[in-house]
Amino acid sequence: MVFSPGSSIRYTWLYYIVLLLAPLLAHGTNRAYTVESLDGVKIAVQEAGDPQGQPIIFVHGLLGSHLSWDRQVNSPELQRFRLITFDMRGHGLSDKPVELDAYRDGRHWAEDLAAVIKESGAREPVLVGWSLGAAVTTNYLASFGDGQIAGAVYVGGVIELKPEQLVAQPTVYSGMASSDLRLHLEGEKEFVALCFSTAPDDATFQRTIAAAAMASSEMQSAVHGMSIDAAKGLGSMHKPLLLIYGEQDALVQPSASAARAKELYPRATVELYAGSGHSPFFEEPTRFNRDLSAFVDAASAH
């Protein structure tokens, strides 16, 4: 069956998916609320950890949601921090505009992150961007500078949408952009599978697939053309930046991406996780949470 953009049938299915996932989406959070971005898009925000602790804002990747960070939000080691997650536009419980420019213009994504920082009242947070979330963080830096943050961590980070920095997966991405529902869902399933070098347990994988199915088809069609001002964002950065890549990454080229980031910001530090694919924070959570904790302590002490 083929669904056209804006199909009422598609949004009926999304409604039922939201109802089914609502209890899971609330798991591990102390507080949930929405903020409004500059163009009126409402962004769903969640908080856990110590409300008085050093803030960490997590920015998930393509087809993810705030559930991507479960192994951080529920980590005993990180509970001393104020842990802030949110669903990016076109994802999870946040608004899903139908206009393609809402996703192609990278500044819109940057303004979403700026709204989360402002409305949450997070003071000098550390930003943690996974995959596309790293590109969103870069656009935030390009638009707003690093004066309001303590530092940033890029995990499997997309630096630029250039062939030499990415692993070619044309079949997967064309399937994700397809208007044929079967091809679309198969593309999403393959994409999610490529996020892990070692497959997660079945319950986690199925939940991740369900979250991916909530992502806007318009967003998936347009996001590969999203503007990323890496030269301005990373080139003008002064705060600490940690780059973490899994050596088995099947979506991003670790060496080329890290090299480009360091070309723009030579002070960046690079850590490679030998046992991880595209999701080091999930695949090696003990090491990741330890590294993140140490980075936040050092960055917030400056």
Tab-separated table of N, CA and C in Angstrom, residues 99-205:
chain	number	residue	atom	x	y	z
A	99	GLU	N	6.333	20.650	5.893
A	99	GLU	CA	7.121	21.428	4.946
A	99	GLU	C	8.563	20.916	4.929
A	100	LEU	N	9.084	20.640	3.752
A	100	LEU	CA	10.427	20.077	3.655
A	100	LEU	C	11.504	21.045	4.139
A	101	ASP	N	11.260	22.353	3.976
A	101	ASP	CA	12.257	23.327	4.419
A	101	ASP	C	12.420	23.323	5.930
A	102	ALA	N	11.420	22.808	6.641
A	102	ALA	CA	11.524	22.706	8.097
A	102	ALA	C	12.647	21.768	8.503
A	103	TYR	N	13.100	20.923	7.583
A	103	TYR	CA	14.176	19.963	7.852
A	103	TYR	C	15.448	20.270	7.061
A	104	ARG	N	15.310	20.895	5.907
A	104	ARG	CA	16.489	21.177	5.087
A	104	ARG	C	17.325	22.325	5.646
A	105	ASP	N	16.681	23.286	6.247
A	105	ASP	CA	17.392	24.436	6.802
A	105	ASP	C	17.938	24.056	8.177
A	106	GLY	N	19.252	23.898	8.266
A	106	GLY	CA	19.863	23.459	9.514
A	106	GLY	C	19.646	24.399	10.677
A	107	ARG	N	19.372	25.672	10.394
A	107	ARG	CA	19.169	26.617	11.491
A	107	ARG	C	17.926	26.267	12.300
A	108	HIS	N	16.902	25.678	11.667
A	108	HIS	CA	15.701	25.295	12.415
A	108	HIS	C	16.049	24.302	13.523
A	109	TRP	N	16.889	23.316	13.188
A	109	TRP	CA	17.294	22.321	14.185
A	109	TRP	C	18.106	22.991	15.300
A	110	ALA	N	18.954	23.945	14.915
A	110	ALA	CA	19.746	24.679	15.897
A	110	ALA	C	18.849	25.465	16.844
A	111	GLU	N	17.805	26.064	16.292
A	111	GLU	CA	16.878	26.842	17.113
A	111	GLU	C	16.103	25.957	18.074
A	112	ASP	N	15.845	24.706	17.671
A	112	ASP	CA	15.200	23.762	18.605
A	112	ASP	C	16.089	23.539	19.821
A	113	LEU	N	17.364	23.268	19.577
A	113	LEU	CA	18.303	23.046	20.682
A	113	LEU	C	18.435	24.299	21.537
A	114	ALA	N	18.481	25.452	20.897
A	114	ALA	CA	18.556	26.716	21.651
A	114	ALA	C	17.337	26.890	22.542
A	115	ALA	N	16.151	26.501	22.035
A	115	ALA	CA	14.924	26.614	22.825
A	115	ALA	C	14.966	25.681	24.030
A	116	VAL	N	15.505	24.476	23.846
A	116	VAL	CA	15.625	23.536	24.966
A	116	VAL	C	16.561	24.103	26.031
A	117	ILE	N	17.691	24.656	25.604
A	117	ILE	CA	18.635	25.238	26.560
A	117	ILE	C	17.999	26.389	27.318
A	118	LYS	N	17.336	27.272	26.596
A	118	LYS	CA	16.750	28.457	27.225
A	118	LYS	C	15.605	28.101	28.146
A	119	GLU	N	14.641	27.332	27.635
A	119	GLU	CA	13.417	27.077	28.402
A	119	GLU	C	13.648	26.109	29.560
A	120	SER	N	14.648	25.253	29.455
A	120	SER	CA	14.963	24.366	30.576
A	120	SER	C	15.714	25.113	31.677
A	121	GLY	N	16.275	26.256	31.329
A	121	GLY	CA	17.076	27.003	32.293
A	121	GLY	C	18.413	26.352	32.579
A	122	ALA	N	18.842	25.437	31.684
A	122	ALA	CA	20.113	24.745	31.884
A	122	ALA	C	21.264	25.737	31.769
A	123	ARG	N	22.077	25.809	32.801
A	123	ARG	CA	23.185	26.763	32.829
A	123	ARG	C	24.465	26.073	32.404
A	124	GLU	N	25.062	26.542	31.308
A	124	GLU	CA	26.295	25.994	30.754
A	124	GLU	C	26.257	24.464	30.673
A	125	PRO	N	25.308	23.922	29.924
A	125	PRO	CA	25.231	22.471	29.789
A	125	PRO	C	26.352	21.925	28.920
A	126	VAL	N	26.623	20.647	29.074
A	126	VAL	CA	27.444	19.917	28.119
A	126	VAL	C	26.489	19.291	27.111
A	127	LEU	N	26.747	19.488	25.827
A	127	LEU	CA	25.895	18.945	24.774
A	127	LEU	C	26.486	17.627	24.291
A	128	VAL	N	25.649	16.603	24.185
A	128	VAL	CA	26.081	15.293	23.708
A	128	VAL	C	25.260	14.960	22.466
A	129	GLY	N	25.891	15.006	21.301
A	129	GLY	CA	25.171	14.785	20.048
A	129	GLY	C	25.580	13.485	19.393
A	130	TRP	N	24.599	12.642	19.125
A	130	TRP	CA	24.850	11.365	18.461
A	130	TRP	C	24.508	11.479	16.979
A	131	SER	N	25.447	11.130	16.104
A	131	SER	CA	25.201	11.038	14.672
A	131	SER	C	24.646	12.349	14.133
A	132	LEU	N	23.394	12.369	13.663
A	132	LEU	CA	22.782	13.606	13.195
A	132	LEU	C	22.721	14.645	14.311
A	133	GLY	N	22.610	14.185	15.556
A	133	GLY	CA	22.596	15.106	16.692
A	133	GLY	C	23.874	15.906	16.817
A	134	ALA	N	24.990	15.352	16.343
A	134	ALA	CA	26.237	16.120	16.323
A	134	ALA	C	26.150	17.242	15.310
A	135	ALA	N	25.543	16.956	14.146
A	135	ALA	CA	25.362	18.000	13.130
A	135	ALA	C	24.444	19.099	13.646
A	136	VAL	N	23.420	18.730	14.377
A	136	VAL	CA	22.524	19.721	14.982
A	136	VAL	C	23.299	20.595	15.966
A	137	THR	N	24.174	19.962	16.752
A	137	THR	CA	25.002	20.709	17.698
A	137	THR	C	25.939	21.665	16.964
A	138	THR	N	26.522	21.215	15.862
A	138	THR	CA	27.386	22.082	15.056
A	138	THR	C	26.612	23.288	14.542
A	139	ASN	N	25.386	23.061	14.068
A	139	ASN	CA	24.572	24.185	13.594
A	139	ASN	C	24.204	25.122	14.735
A	140	TYR	N	24.010	24.567	15.925
A	140	TYR	CA	23.773	25.428	17.093
A	140	TYR	C	24.999	26.319	17.328
A	141	LEU	N	26.186	25.724	17.278
A	141	LEU	CA	27.414	26.494	17.491
A	141	LEU	C	27.583	27.566	16.424
A	142	ALA	N	27.221	27.233	15.178
A	142	ALA	CA	27.335	28.204	14.087
A	142	ALA	C	26.378	29.370	14.278
A	143	SER	N	25.208	29.100	14.819
A	143	SER	CA	24.183	30.142	14.964
A	143	SER	C	24.299	30.927	16.267
A	144	PHE	N	24.707	30.246	17.334
A	144	PHE	CA	24.645	30.870	18.659
A	144	PHE	C	25.992	30.912	19.386
A	145	GLY	N	27.020	30.289	18.826
A	145	GLY	CA	28.311	30.270	19.488
A	145	GLY	C	28.337	29.309	20.665
A	146	ASP	N	29.477	29.259	21.365
A	146	ASP	CA	29.607	28.321	22.489
A	146	ASP	C	29.602	29.025	23.838
A	147	GLY	N	29.165	30.264	23.860
A	147	GLY	CA	29.186	31.036	25.098
A	147	GLY	C	28.252	30.536	26.171
A	148	GLN	N	27.191	29.813	25.765
A	148	GLN	CA	26.203	29.352	26.723
A	148	GLN	C	26.400	27.898	27.137
A	149	ILE	N	27.457	27.223	26.653
A	149	ILE	CA	27.663	25.819	26.975
A	149	ILE	C	29.039	25.620	27.610
A	150	ALA	N	29.205	24.473	28.277
A	150	ALA	CA	30.495	24.156	28.898
A	150	ALA	C	31.387	23.360	27.958
A	151	GLY	N	30.788	22.639	27.020
A	151	GLY	CA	31.546	21.815	26.095
A	151	GLY	C	30.604	20.906	25.333
A	152	ALA	N	31.174	20.049	24.487
A	152	ALA	CA	30.348	19.165	23.666
A	152	ALA	C	31.044	17.831	23.449
A	153	VAL	N	30.214	16.794	23.328
A	153	VAL	CA	30.686	15.448	22.997
A	153	VAL	C	29.943	15.008	21.746
A	154	TYR	N	30.688	14.596	20.728
A	154	TYR	CA	30.093	14.052	19.510
A	154	TYR	C	30.301	12.541	19.520
A	155	VAL	N	29.213	11.789	19.354
A	155	VAL	CA	29.273	10.329	19.390
A	155	VAL	C	28.852	9.795	18.022
A	156	GLY	N	29.756	9.132	17.308
A	156	GLY	CA	29.434	8.730	15.942
A	156	GLY	C	28.990	9.926	15.136
A	157	GLY	N	29.617	11.049	15.399
A	157	GLY	CA	29.123	12.327	14.910
A	157	GLY	C	29.235	12.541	13.408
A	158	VAL	N	28.142	13.018	12.813
A	158	VAL	CA	28.167	13.482	11.428
A	158	VAL	C	28.762	14.890	11.436
A	159	ILE	N	29.902	15.046	10.794
A	159	ILE	CA	30.537	16.365	10.722
A	159	ILE	C	29.993	17.126	9.516
A	160	GLU	N	29.999	16.486	8.362
A	160	GLU	CA	29.408	17.050	7.149
A	160	GLU	C	28.763	15.910	6.362
A	161	LEU	N	27.769	16.256	5.567
A	161	LEU	CA	27.095	15.245	4.746
A	161	LEU	C	27.845	15.093	3.424
A	162	LYS	N	29.079	14.609	3.528
A	162	LYS	CA	29.928	14.429	2.355
A	162	LYS	C	30.284	12.962	2.212
A	163	PRO	N	30.363	12.458	0.972
A	163	PRO	CA	30.584	11.024	0.738
A	163	PRO	C	31.807	10.457	1.441
A	164	GLU	N	32.874	11.229	1.502
A	164	GLU	CA	34.099	10.701	2.106
A	164	GLU	C	34.001	10.546	3.615
A	165	GLN	N	32.995	11.169	4.221
A	165	GLN	CA	32.822	11.076	5.667
A	165	GLN	C	31.727	10.087	6.070
A	166	LEU	N	31.028	9.544	5.093
A	166	LEU	CA	29.906	8.644	5.366
A	166	LEU	C	30.145	7.301	4.688
A	167	VAL	N	29.486	6.262	5.207
A	167	VAL	CA	29.512	4.952	4.564
A	167	VAL	C	28.325	4.884	3.604
A	168	ALA	N	28.574	4.585	2.354
A	168	ALA	CA	27.500	4.547	1.355
A	168	ALA	C	26.514	3.417	1.676
A	169	GLN	N	25.255	3.800	1.831
A	169	GLN	CA	24.176	2.830	2.048
A	169	GLN	C	22.980	3.246	1.179
A	170	PRO	N	23.143	3.283	-0.155
A	170	PRO	CA	22.103	3.842	-1.034
A	170	PRO	C	20.775	3.100	-0.965
A	171	THR	N	20.813	1.779	-0.854
A	171	THR	CA	19.568	1.009	-0.801
A	171	THR	C	18.772	1.335	0.455
A	172	VAL	N	19.476	1.446	1.554
A	172	VAL	CA	18.813	1.744	2.828
A	172	VAL	C	18.159	3.120	2.785
A	173	TYR	N	18.905	4.124	2.352
A	173	TYR	CA	18.376	5.487	2.365
A	173	TYR	C	17.263	5.677	1.330
A	174	SER	N	17.365	5.026	0.192
A	174	SER	CA	16.287	5.142	-0.793
A	174	SER	C	15.027	4.465	-0.275
A	175	GLY	N	15.195	3.361	0.436
A	175	GLY	CA	14.030	2.703	1.037
A	175	GLY	C	13.363	3.572	2.078
A	176	MET	N	14.164	4.218	2.909
A	176	MET	CA	13.612	5.101	3.943
A	176	MET	C	12.824	6.254	3.337
A	177	ALA	N	13.237	6.717	2.165
A	177	ALA	CA	12.568	7.848	1.514
A	177	ALA	C	11.406	7.411	0.634
A	178	SER	N	11.181	6.102	0.516
A	178	SER	CA	10.140	5.595	-0.376
A	178	SER	C	8.737	5.895	0.159
A	179	SER	N	7.803	6.129	-0.767
A	179	SER	CA	6.395	6.313	-0.392
A	179	SER	C	5.668	4.977	-0.282
A	180	ASP	N	6.349	3.897	-0.680
A	180	ASP	CA	5.787	2.558	-0.521
A	180	ASP	C	6.037	2.122	0.921
A	181	LEU	N	4.994	1.839	1.659
A	181	LEU	CA	5.120	1.585	3.088
A	181	LEU	C	6.043	0.404	3.388
A	182	ARG	N	5.939	-0.670	2.615
A	182	ARG	CA	6.772	-1.833	2.875
A	182	ARG	C	8.261	-1.488	2.711
A	183	LEU	N	8.601	-0.811	1.609
A	183	LEU	CA	9.988	-0.424	1.373
A	183	LEU	C	10.471	0.566	2.431
A	184	HIS	N	9.575	1.477	2.798
A	184	HIS	CA	9.896	2.480	3.805
A	184	HIS	C	10.251	1.831	5.141
A	185	LEU	N	9.413	0.903	5.600
A	185	LEU	CA	9.645	0.254	6.886
A	185	LEU	C	10.860	-0.668	6.838
A	186	GLU	N	11.065	-1.338	5.710
A	186	GLU	CA	12.246	-2.188	5.579
A	186	GLU	C	13.520	-1.351	5.608
A	187	GLY	N	13.479	-0.177	4.958
A	187	GLY	CA	14.627	0.724	4.994
A	187	GLY	C	14.930	1.184	6.411
A	188	GLU	N	13.887	1.527	7.160
A	188	GLU	CA	14.075	1.944	8.547
A	188	GLU	C	14.668	0.810	9.387
A	189	LYS	N	14.149	-0.396	9.192
A	189	LYS	CA	14.646	-1.548	9.953
A	189	LYS	C	16.124	-1.797	9.655
A	190	GLU	N	16.508	-1.725	8.386
A	190	GLU	CA	17.913	-1.928	8.015
A	190	GLU	C	18.794	-0.830	8.606
A	191	PHE	N	18.295	0.406	8.572
A	191	PHE	CA	19.060	1.520	9.124
A	191	PHE	C	19.315	1.313	10.610
A	192	VAL	N	18.271	0.948	11.347
A	192	VAL	CA	18.416	0.720	12.786
A	192	VAL	C	19.416	-0.400	13.039
A	193	ALA	N	19.351	-1.467	12.263
A	193	ALA	CA	20.284	-2.578	12.439
A	193	ALA	C	21.725	-2.126	12.218
A	194	LEU	N	21.935	-1.212	11.281
A	194	LEU	CA	23.286	-0.725	10.982
A	194	LEU	C	23.850	0.173	12.091
A	195	CYS	N	23.006	0.579	13.017
A	195	CYS	CA	23.470	1.425	14.124
A	195	CYS	C	24.274	0.647	15.157
A	196	PHE	N	24.251	-0.691	15.069
A	196	PHE	CA	24.904	-1.522	16.077
A	196	PHE	C	25.856	-2.511	15.427
A	197	SER	N	27.050	-2.627	15.990
A	197	SER	CA	27.972	-3.672	15.562
A	197	SER	C	27.513	-5.023	16.102
A	198	THR	N	27.048	-5.022	17.348
A	198	THR	CA	26.440	-6.205	17.971
A	198	THR	C	24.982	-5.896	18.218
A	199	ALA	N	24.107	-6.732	17.707
A	199	ALA	CA	22.673	-6.464	17.813
A	199	ALA	C	22.230	-6.383	19.274
A	200	PRO	N	21.367	-5.418	19.605
A	200	PRO	CA	20.847	-5.332	20.967
A	200	PRO	C	19.851	-6.453	21.239
A	201	ASP	N	19.424	-6.573	22.479
A	201	ASP	CA	18.401	-7.564	22.806
A	201	ASP	C	17.126	-7.257	22.024
A	202	ASP	N	16.287	-8.262	21.881
A	202	ASP	CA	15.110	-8.138	21.020
A	202	ASP	C	14.167	-7.026	21.474
A	203	ALA	N	13.960	-6.909	22.793
A	203	ALA	CA	13.038	-5.881	23.291
A	203	ALA	C	13.538	-4.479	22.925
A	204	THR	N	14.836	-4.248	23.085
A	204	THR	CA	15.409	-2.944	22.740
A	204	THR	C	15.310	-2.691	21.245
A	205	PHE	N	15.621	-3.719	20.455
A	205	PHE	CA	15.583	-3.555	19.007
A	205	PHE	C	14.162	-3.236	18.531
